[in-house]
Tab-separated table of C-alpha atoms in Angstrom:
chain	number	residue	atom	x	y	z
A	1	MET	CA	-1.709	-83.920	10.066
A	2	GLU	CA	-3.010	-82.551	6.384
A	3	ASN	CA	-1.502	-79.325	5.521
A	4	LYS	CA	-3.664	-76.444	4.978
A	5	SER	CA	-2.989	-75.446	1.261
A	6	LYS	CA	-4.554	-71.371	2.540
A	7	ARG	CA	-4.076	-69.946	5.839
A	8	GLU	CA	-6.960	-69.333	7.826
A	9	VAL	CA	-8.019	-65.611	8.164
A	10	PRO	CA	-8.471	-64.618	11.734
A	11	GLU	CA	-11.749	-63.812	12.412
A	12	TRP	CA	-11.020	-60.449	13.702
A	13	LYS	CA	-10.054	-59.555	9.920
A	14	LYS	CA	-13.165	-60.849	8.201
A	15	GLU	CA	-15.452	-59.145	11.194
A	16	LYS	CA	-13.567	-55.324	10.184
A	17	VAL	CA	-13.931	-56.348	6.094
A	18	ILE	CA	-17.167	-56.739	7.128
A	19	GLU	CA	-17.802	-53.712	9.112
A	20	ILE	CA	-15.461	-51.113	6.442
A	21	ARG	CA	-18.255	-52.664	3.809
A	22	LYS	CA	-21.354	-51.636	5.384
A	23	LEU	CA	-20.254	-48.367	6.787
A	24	ALA	CA	-18.707	-47.654	2.861
A	25	GLU	CA	-22.069	-48.574	1.689
A	26	LYS	CA	-24.588	-46.922	4.356
A	27	TYR	CA	-22.400	-43.278	4.223
A	28	PRO	CA	-22.982	-41.180	0.850
A	29	THR	CA	-19.474	-39.738	1.856
A	30	VAL	CA	-16.153	-41.631	2.055
A	31	ALA	CA	-12.988	-39.756	2.808
A	32	ILE	CA	-9.574	-41.208	2.608
A	33	ILE	CA	-6.731	-39.765	5.078
A	34	ASP	CA	-3.054	-39.838	5.196
A	35	LEU	CA	-1.865	-41.044	8.646
A	36	ARG	CA	1.473	-40.152	8.180
A	37	GLY	CA	3.066	-37.661	11.004
A	38	LEU	CA	-0.412	-37.641	12.847
A	39	PRO	CA	0.334	-38.354	16.378
A	40	ALA	CA	-2.006	-40.730	17.872
A	41	LYS	CA	-3.056	-38.075	20.668
A	42	GLN	CA	-4.022	-35.990	17.786
A	43	LEU	CA	-6.166	-38.506	16.339
A	44	GLN	CA	-8.044	-39.122	19.676
A	45	LEU	CA	-8.860	-35.585	20.153
A	46	ILE	CA	-10.054	-34.915	16.539
A	47	ARG	CA	-12.197	-38.256	16.669
A	48	LYS	CA	-13.702	-37.428	20.477
A	49	LYS	CA	-14.227	-33.973	19.096
A	50	LEU	CA	-16.449	-34.962	15.677
A	51	LYS	CA	-17.584	-38.492	16.625
A	52	ASP	CA	-21.263	-36.690	16.070
A	53	LYS	CA	-20.399	-35.728	12.659
A	54	LEU	CA	-18.609	-38.642	11.443
A	55	ALA	CA	-17.306	-41.569	11.675
A	56	ILE	CA	-13.037	-42.432	11.533
A	57	LYS	CA	-11.658	-45.861	11.308
A	58	ILE	CA	-7.983	-46.912	11.523
A	59	THR	CA	-7.237	-50.497	9.718
A	60	LYS	CA	-4.573	-52.361	7.404
A	61	LYS	CA	-4.622	-51.136	3.792
A	62	ILE	CA	-4.706	-54.787	2.441
A	63	LEU	CA	-8.129	-55.118	4.494
A	64	ILE	CA	-9.447	-51.449	3.367
A	65	LYS	CA	-8.434	-52.228	-0.414
A	66	TYR	CA	-10.560	-56.119	0.240
A	67	ALA	CA	-13.379	-54.288	1.740
A	68	PHE	CA	-14.000	-52.228	-1.085
A	69	LYS	CA	-13.468	-54.672	-4.362
A	70	ASN	CA	-15.781	-56.945	-2.569
A	71	SER	CA	-18.794	-54.400	-2.301
A	72	SER	CA	-21.807	-53.950	-4.309
A	73	GLN	CA	-21.182	-50.041	-5.388
A	74	ASP	CA	-18.985	-50.195	-8.149
A	75	ARG	CA	-18.172	-47.047	-6.958
A	76	LEU	CA	-16.410	-48.021	-3.714
A	77	LYS	CA	-14.705	-51.116	-6.110
A	78	LYS	CA	-13.484	-47.886	-8.360
A	79	PHE	CA	-12.583	-46.252	-4.935
A	80	ALA	CA	-9.934	-48.933	-3.876
A	81	GLU	CA	-7.438	-48.102	-6.592
A	82	TYR	CA	-6.694	-44.705	-4.495
A	83	VAL	CA	-6.208	-46.570	-1.005
A	84	LYS	CA	-2.337	-46.336	-0.607
A	85	GLY	CA	0.488	-45.116	2.076
A	86	SER	CA	-0.977	-45.452	5.639
A	87	PRO	CA	-4.470	-44.933	5.395
A	88	GLY	CA	-7.360	-44.368	7.275
A	89	LEU	CA	-10.940	-43.925	6.730
A	90	ILE	CA	-13.942	-41.400	7.421
A	91	PHE	CA	-17.265	-42.011	7.081
A	92	THR	CA	-20.005	-39.488	7.068
A	93	ASN	CA	-23.296	-37.538	5.588
A	94	ILE	CA	-22.062	-34.213	4.732
A	95	ASP	CA	-20.514	-33.081	2.056
A	96	GLY	CA	-16.696	-32.818	0.818
A	97	PHE	CA	-16.675	-28.880	1.007
A	98	LYS	CA	-18.080	-29.137	4.829
A	99	LEU	CA	-15.814	-32.101	5.939
A	100	PHE	CA	-12.496	-30.329	4.565
A	101	LYS	CA	-13.492	-27.030	6.384
A	102	ILE	CA	-14.281	-29.009	9.459
A	103	LEU	CA	-11.019	-30.875	9.495
A	104	LYS	CA	-9.221	-27.780	8.601
A	105	GLU	CA	-10.446	-25.952	11.530
A	106	ASN	CA	-9.155	-28.783	13.888
A	107	LYS	CA	-5.490	-28.408	12.408
A	108	ARG	CA	-2.922	-26.813	14.981
A	109	SER	CA	0.305	-25.064	13.774
A	110	ALA	CA	3.368	-26.616	14.854
A	111	PRO	CA	7.360	-25.431	13.848
A	112	ILE	CA	8.729	-27.018	11.028
A	113	LYS	CA	11.600	-30.032	11.846
A	114	PRO	CA	14.978	-30.336	10.218
A	115	GLY	CA	14.661	-32.820	7.554
A	116	GLN	CA	10.756	-32.048	7.101
A	117	GLU	CA	9.502	-30.923	3.756
A	118	SER	CA	7.994	-27.752	3.821
A	119	PRO	CA	4.436	-27.145	2.816
A	120	LYS	CA	4.490	-24.454	1.356
A	121	GLU	CA	6.910	-20.923	0.468
A	122	ILE	CA	8.287	-19.529	3.891
A	123	LYS	CA	9.645	-16.092	4.342
A	124	VAL	CA	10.762	-14.253	6.874
A	125	LYS	CA	9.759	-10.694	6.985
A	126	LYS	CA	11.567	-7.429	7.003
A	127	GLY	CA	11.412	-5.569	10.624
A	128	PRO	CA	12.948	-6.019	14.417
A	129	THR	CA	14.082	-9.590	16.057
A	130	PRO	CA	13.685	-10.481	19.664
A	131	PHE	CA	17.423	-11.048	18.986
A	132	SER	CA	20.723	-9.647	20.825
A	133	PRO	CA	23.753	-9.234	17.886
A	134	GLY	CA	25.560	-12.598	18.726
A	135	PRO	CA	26.346	-16.152	17.094
A	136	VAL	CA	22.775	-16.112	15.542
A	137	ILE	CA	23.403	-13.644	13.320
A	138	SER	CA	25.846	-16.265	11.269
A	139	ASP	CA	22.813	-17.859	11.449
A	140	PHE	CA	20.700	-15.537	9.359
A	141	GLY	CA	23.917	-15.131	7.420
A	142	ALA	CA	23.767	-18.983	6.486
A	143	LEU	CA	19.852	-18.752	5.143
A	144	GLY	CA	20.936	-15.036	3.078
A	145	ILE	CA	19.009	-13.075	5.081
A	146	LYS	CA	20.803	-9.767	5.382
A	147	THR	CA	20.365	-7.926	8.754
A	148	SER	CA	21.298	-5.051	10.571
A	149	VAL	CA	21.736	-3.782	14.246
A	150	GLU	CA	19.417	-1.555	15.535
A	151	GLU	CA	18.495	0.000	19.121
A	152	GLY	CA	20.399	-2.892	20.192
A	153	LYS	CA	18.311	-5.659	18.205
A	154	ILE	CA	19.088	-7.368	15.199
A	155	ASN	CA	16.793	-6.171	12.697
A	156	VAL	CA	16.050	-8.192	9.476
A	157	VAL	CA	16.791	-5.740	6.001
A	158	ARG	CA	13.892	-7.342	3.507
A	159	ASP	CA	11.436	-9.768	3.234
A	160	THR	CA	13.736	-13.344	2.366
A	161	THR	CA	12.125	-16.342	1.450
A	162	VAL	CA	13.973	-19.250	3.709
A	163	LEU	CA	12.240	-22.414	2.364
A	164	LYS	CA	10.926	-23.244	-0.780
A	165	LYS	CA	7.504	-25.757	-1.173
A	166	GLY	CA	8.559	-29.165	-0.660
A	167	GLU	CA	12.390	-28.074	0.601
A	168	GLU	CA	13.940	-29.993	3.418
A	169	ALA	CA	14.228	-27.504	6.116
A	170	SER	CA	17.704	-27.311	7.318
A	171	SER	CA	18.952	-27.606	11.386
A	172	VAL	CA	19.486	-23.561	11.353
A	173	ALA	CA	16.247	-23.210	9.357
A	174	ALA	CA	14.703	-24.726	11.699
A	175	SER	CA	16.339	-23.313	14.510
A	176	ILE	CA	15.279	-19.515	13.318
A	177	LEU	CA	12.098	-20.419	12.492
A	178	SER	CA	11.220	-21.843	15.191
A	179	ARG	CA	12.739	-18.888	17.435
A	180	LEU	CA	11.249	-16.316	15.456
A	181	GLY	CA	7.814	-18.354	16.429
A	182	ILE	CA	7.123	-19.104	12.731
A	183	GLU	CA	4.888	-22.753	12.460
A	184	PRO	CA	3.961	-23.503	9.052
A	185	ILE	CA	3.721	-27.492	10.039
A	186	LYS	CA	-0.115	-28.091	10.414
A	187	ILE	CA	-0.979	-30.470	12.778
A	188	GLY	CA	-4.430	-32.572	11.709
A	189	ILE	CA	-5.637	-35.000	9.581
A	190	ASN	CA	-4.928	-34.843	5.990
A	191	LEU	CA	-7.537	-35.719	2.957
A	192	THR	CA	-6.284	-37.403	0.464
A	193	TYR	CA	-8.881	-38.663	-1.869
A	194	ILE	CA	-13.191	-38.025	-1.485
A	195	LEU	CA	-15.709	-40.363	-2.847
A	196	GLU	CA	-18.877	-38.043	-2.594
A	197	GLY	CA	-21.778	-39.645	-4.401
A	198	ASP	CA	-20.102	-41.677	-7.339
A	199	GLU	CA	-17.689	-38.601	-7.923
A	200	ILE	CA	-13.846	-39.391	-6.705
A	201	CYS	CA	-12.253	-36.149	-6.288
A	202	PRO	CA	-8.955	-35.045	-4.720
A	203	ALA	CA	-9.203	-33.931	-1.544
A	204	GLU	CA	-7.667	-30.428	-2.169
A	205	THR	CA	-10.897	-29.683	-5.045
A	206	PHE	CA	-12.831	-29.118	-1.758
A	207	ASP	CA	-10.385	-26.253	-0.092
A	208	ILE	CA	-12.209	-23.379	-0.820
A	209	ASP	CA	-14.200	-20.673	1.409
A	210	VAL	CA	-17.732	-21.882	1.044
A	211	ASP	CA	-19.144	-18.821	2.344
A	212	GLU	CA	-16.662	-16.511	0.180
A	213	TYR	CA	-17.870	-18.449	-2.797
A	214	ILE	CA	-21.569	-17.928	-2.134
A	215	ASP	CA	-20.741	-14.453	-1.761
A	216	ASN	CA	-18.868	-14.057	-4.888
A	217	ILE	CA	-21.639	-15.647	-6.889
A	218	LYS	CA	-24.325	-13.759	-5.160
A	219	ARG	CA	-22.301	-10.422	-6.699
A	220	ALA	CA	-21.753	-11.907	-9.805
A	221	HIS	CA	-25.532	-12.537	-9.941
A	222	LEU	CA	-26.328	-9.310	-8.924
A	223	ASP	CA	-23.788	-7.675	-11.487
A	224	SER	CA	-25.857	-9.423	-14.227
A	225	PHE	CA	-28.988	-8.741	-12.953
A	226	LYS	CA	-27.896	-4.748	-13.063
A	227	LEU	CA	-26.161	-4.845	-16.641
A	228	ALA	CA	-28.892	-6.919	-18.407
A	229	THR	CA	-31.722	-4.266	-16.504
A	230	GLU	CA	-29.843	-1.548	-18.047
A	231	LEU	CA	-29.236	-3.285	-21.588
A	232	GLY	CA	-33.437	-4.106	-21.518
A	233	ILE	CA	-32.898	-7.831	-22.032
A	234	ILE	CA	-35.552	-9.448	-20.948
A	235	ASN	CA	-35.853	-12.933	-18.891
A	236	SER	CA	-37.418	-14.452	-16.308
A	237	GLU	CA	-35.204	-12.040	-13.621
A	238	THR	CA	-35.678	-8.924	-15.108
A	239	VAL	CA	-38.836	-8.970	-16.915
A	240	ILE	CA	-41.146	-7.305	-14.396
A	241	PRO	CA	-38.542	-4.660	-13.069
A	242	LEU	CA	-37.995	-3.479	-17.325
A	243	ILE	CA	-41.790	-3.150	-17.293
A	244	LYS	CA	-41.894	-1.028	-14.074
A	245	LYS	CA	-39.150	0.401	-15.948
A	246	SER	CA	-40.975	1.458	-19.301
A	247	PHE	CA	-43.868	2.285	-17.303
A	248	ASN	CA	-42.206	4.837	-15.131
A	249	ASP	CA	-40.459	6.161	-18.516
A	250	ALA	CA	-43.891	6.523	-20.343
A	251	LYS	CA	-45.694	7.922	-17.507
A	252	THR	CA	-42.632	10.344	-17.179
A	253	ILE	CA	-43.095	11.494	-20.507
A	254	ALA	CA	-46.434	11.885	-20.464
A	255	ILE	CA	-46.263	14.262	-18.238
A	256	GLU	CA	-43.521	16.616	-19.879
A	257	CYS	CA	-46.127	16.807	-22.694
A	258	ASP	CA	-49.177	17.165	-20.865
A	259	ILE	CA	-50.849	13.724	-21.718
A	260	LEU	CA	-53.591	13.324	-20.161
A	261	THR	CA	-54.499	9.468	-18.705
A	262	PRO	CA	-55.537	7.717	-15.827
A	263	GLU	CA	-51.804	7.042	-14.568
A	264	THR	CA	-51.142	10.796	-15.187
A	265	ILE	CA	-54.169	12.688	-14.193
A	266	LYS	CA	-52.954	13.011	-10.454
A	267	ASN	CA	-49.491	14.331	-11.245
A	268	MET	CA	-51.293	16.584	-14.076
A	269	ILE	CA	-53.339	18.576	-11.684
A	270	LEU	CA	-50.168	18.780	-9.052
A	271	LYS	CA	-48.265	20.046	-12.441
A	272	SER	CA	-50.983	22.552	-13.418
A	273	GLU	CA	-51.390	23.791	-9.210
A	274	ALA	CA	-47.836	24.635	-9.091
A	275	GLN	CA	-47.559	26.406	-12.246
A	276	ALA	CA	-50.849	28.433	-11.275
A	277	LYS	CA	-49.069	29.334	-8.260
A	278	ALA	CA	-45.759	30.350	-10.145
A	279	LEU	CA	-47.904	32.405	-12.193
A	280	GLY	CA	-50.002	34.387	-9.265
A	281	GLY	CA	-46.588	34.850	-7.542
A	282	VAL	CA	-45.904	36.800	-10.843
A	283	VAL	CA	-49.227	38.584	-11.294
A	284	SER	CA	-49.202	40.195	-7.867
A	285	LYS	CA	-45.691	41.548	-8.104
């Protein structure tokens, strides 16, 4: 029996590589997701809910890299370098901003666990708590939280930072935050990198409120338009309003100076009538 120099690649791996490559070449937006800490049940719920908007594929990292590197598209060959950790893939026709927003909206809050890194700075706000005086006071003290007792309940004296971003939660911190109903952990699909067209961007690039961003642009445009009009700056946006303003200004001056023109004749007649009535009122006295 001859020894084979190379192990035969299982058929399912070949099929998976072909599937990944075809999807990546078909869709304009391809995203890498981080599966660490994501419960399988949560993944299935999101996949089912968003099946009409995107396709989620989970397979071995080495197969994803191989599929990208053997693609005919240069953008995918470059994207292979960003496949790290415990990755999954998303394929979609929607842009990066909408994709980030959709996945963000489909995350749920959860308490932080002991040993888990805090995703942000976490504070305990001043004010009353639901706790009666007891051993829990020492837990607050261990976290640097100053307390007092008011109306039979523990009261936090001032806002206190319990965890900094990236800091691991102690068992005491995790317990207190959970009992206070503070849930800083967001469970859902975490994007790492997004390939949109030929552009590769870190996922956080797309973490903006699109509606607010558009409103800001509209507001800035309106402010610029008003300023340009007031300063008499002529461009494609201000030329018509400035012509109208100049016409009205000229008309006002002409009326004040009793200059008769086709544009002012009506106003001049009305002005004369008003003056005649005023004069008639004086004479009749």
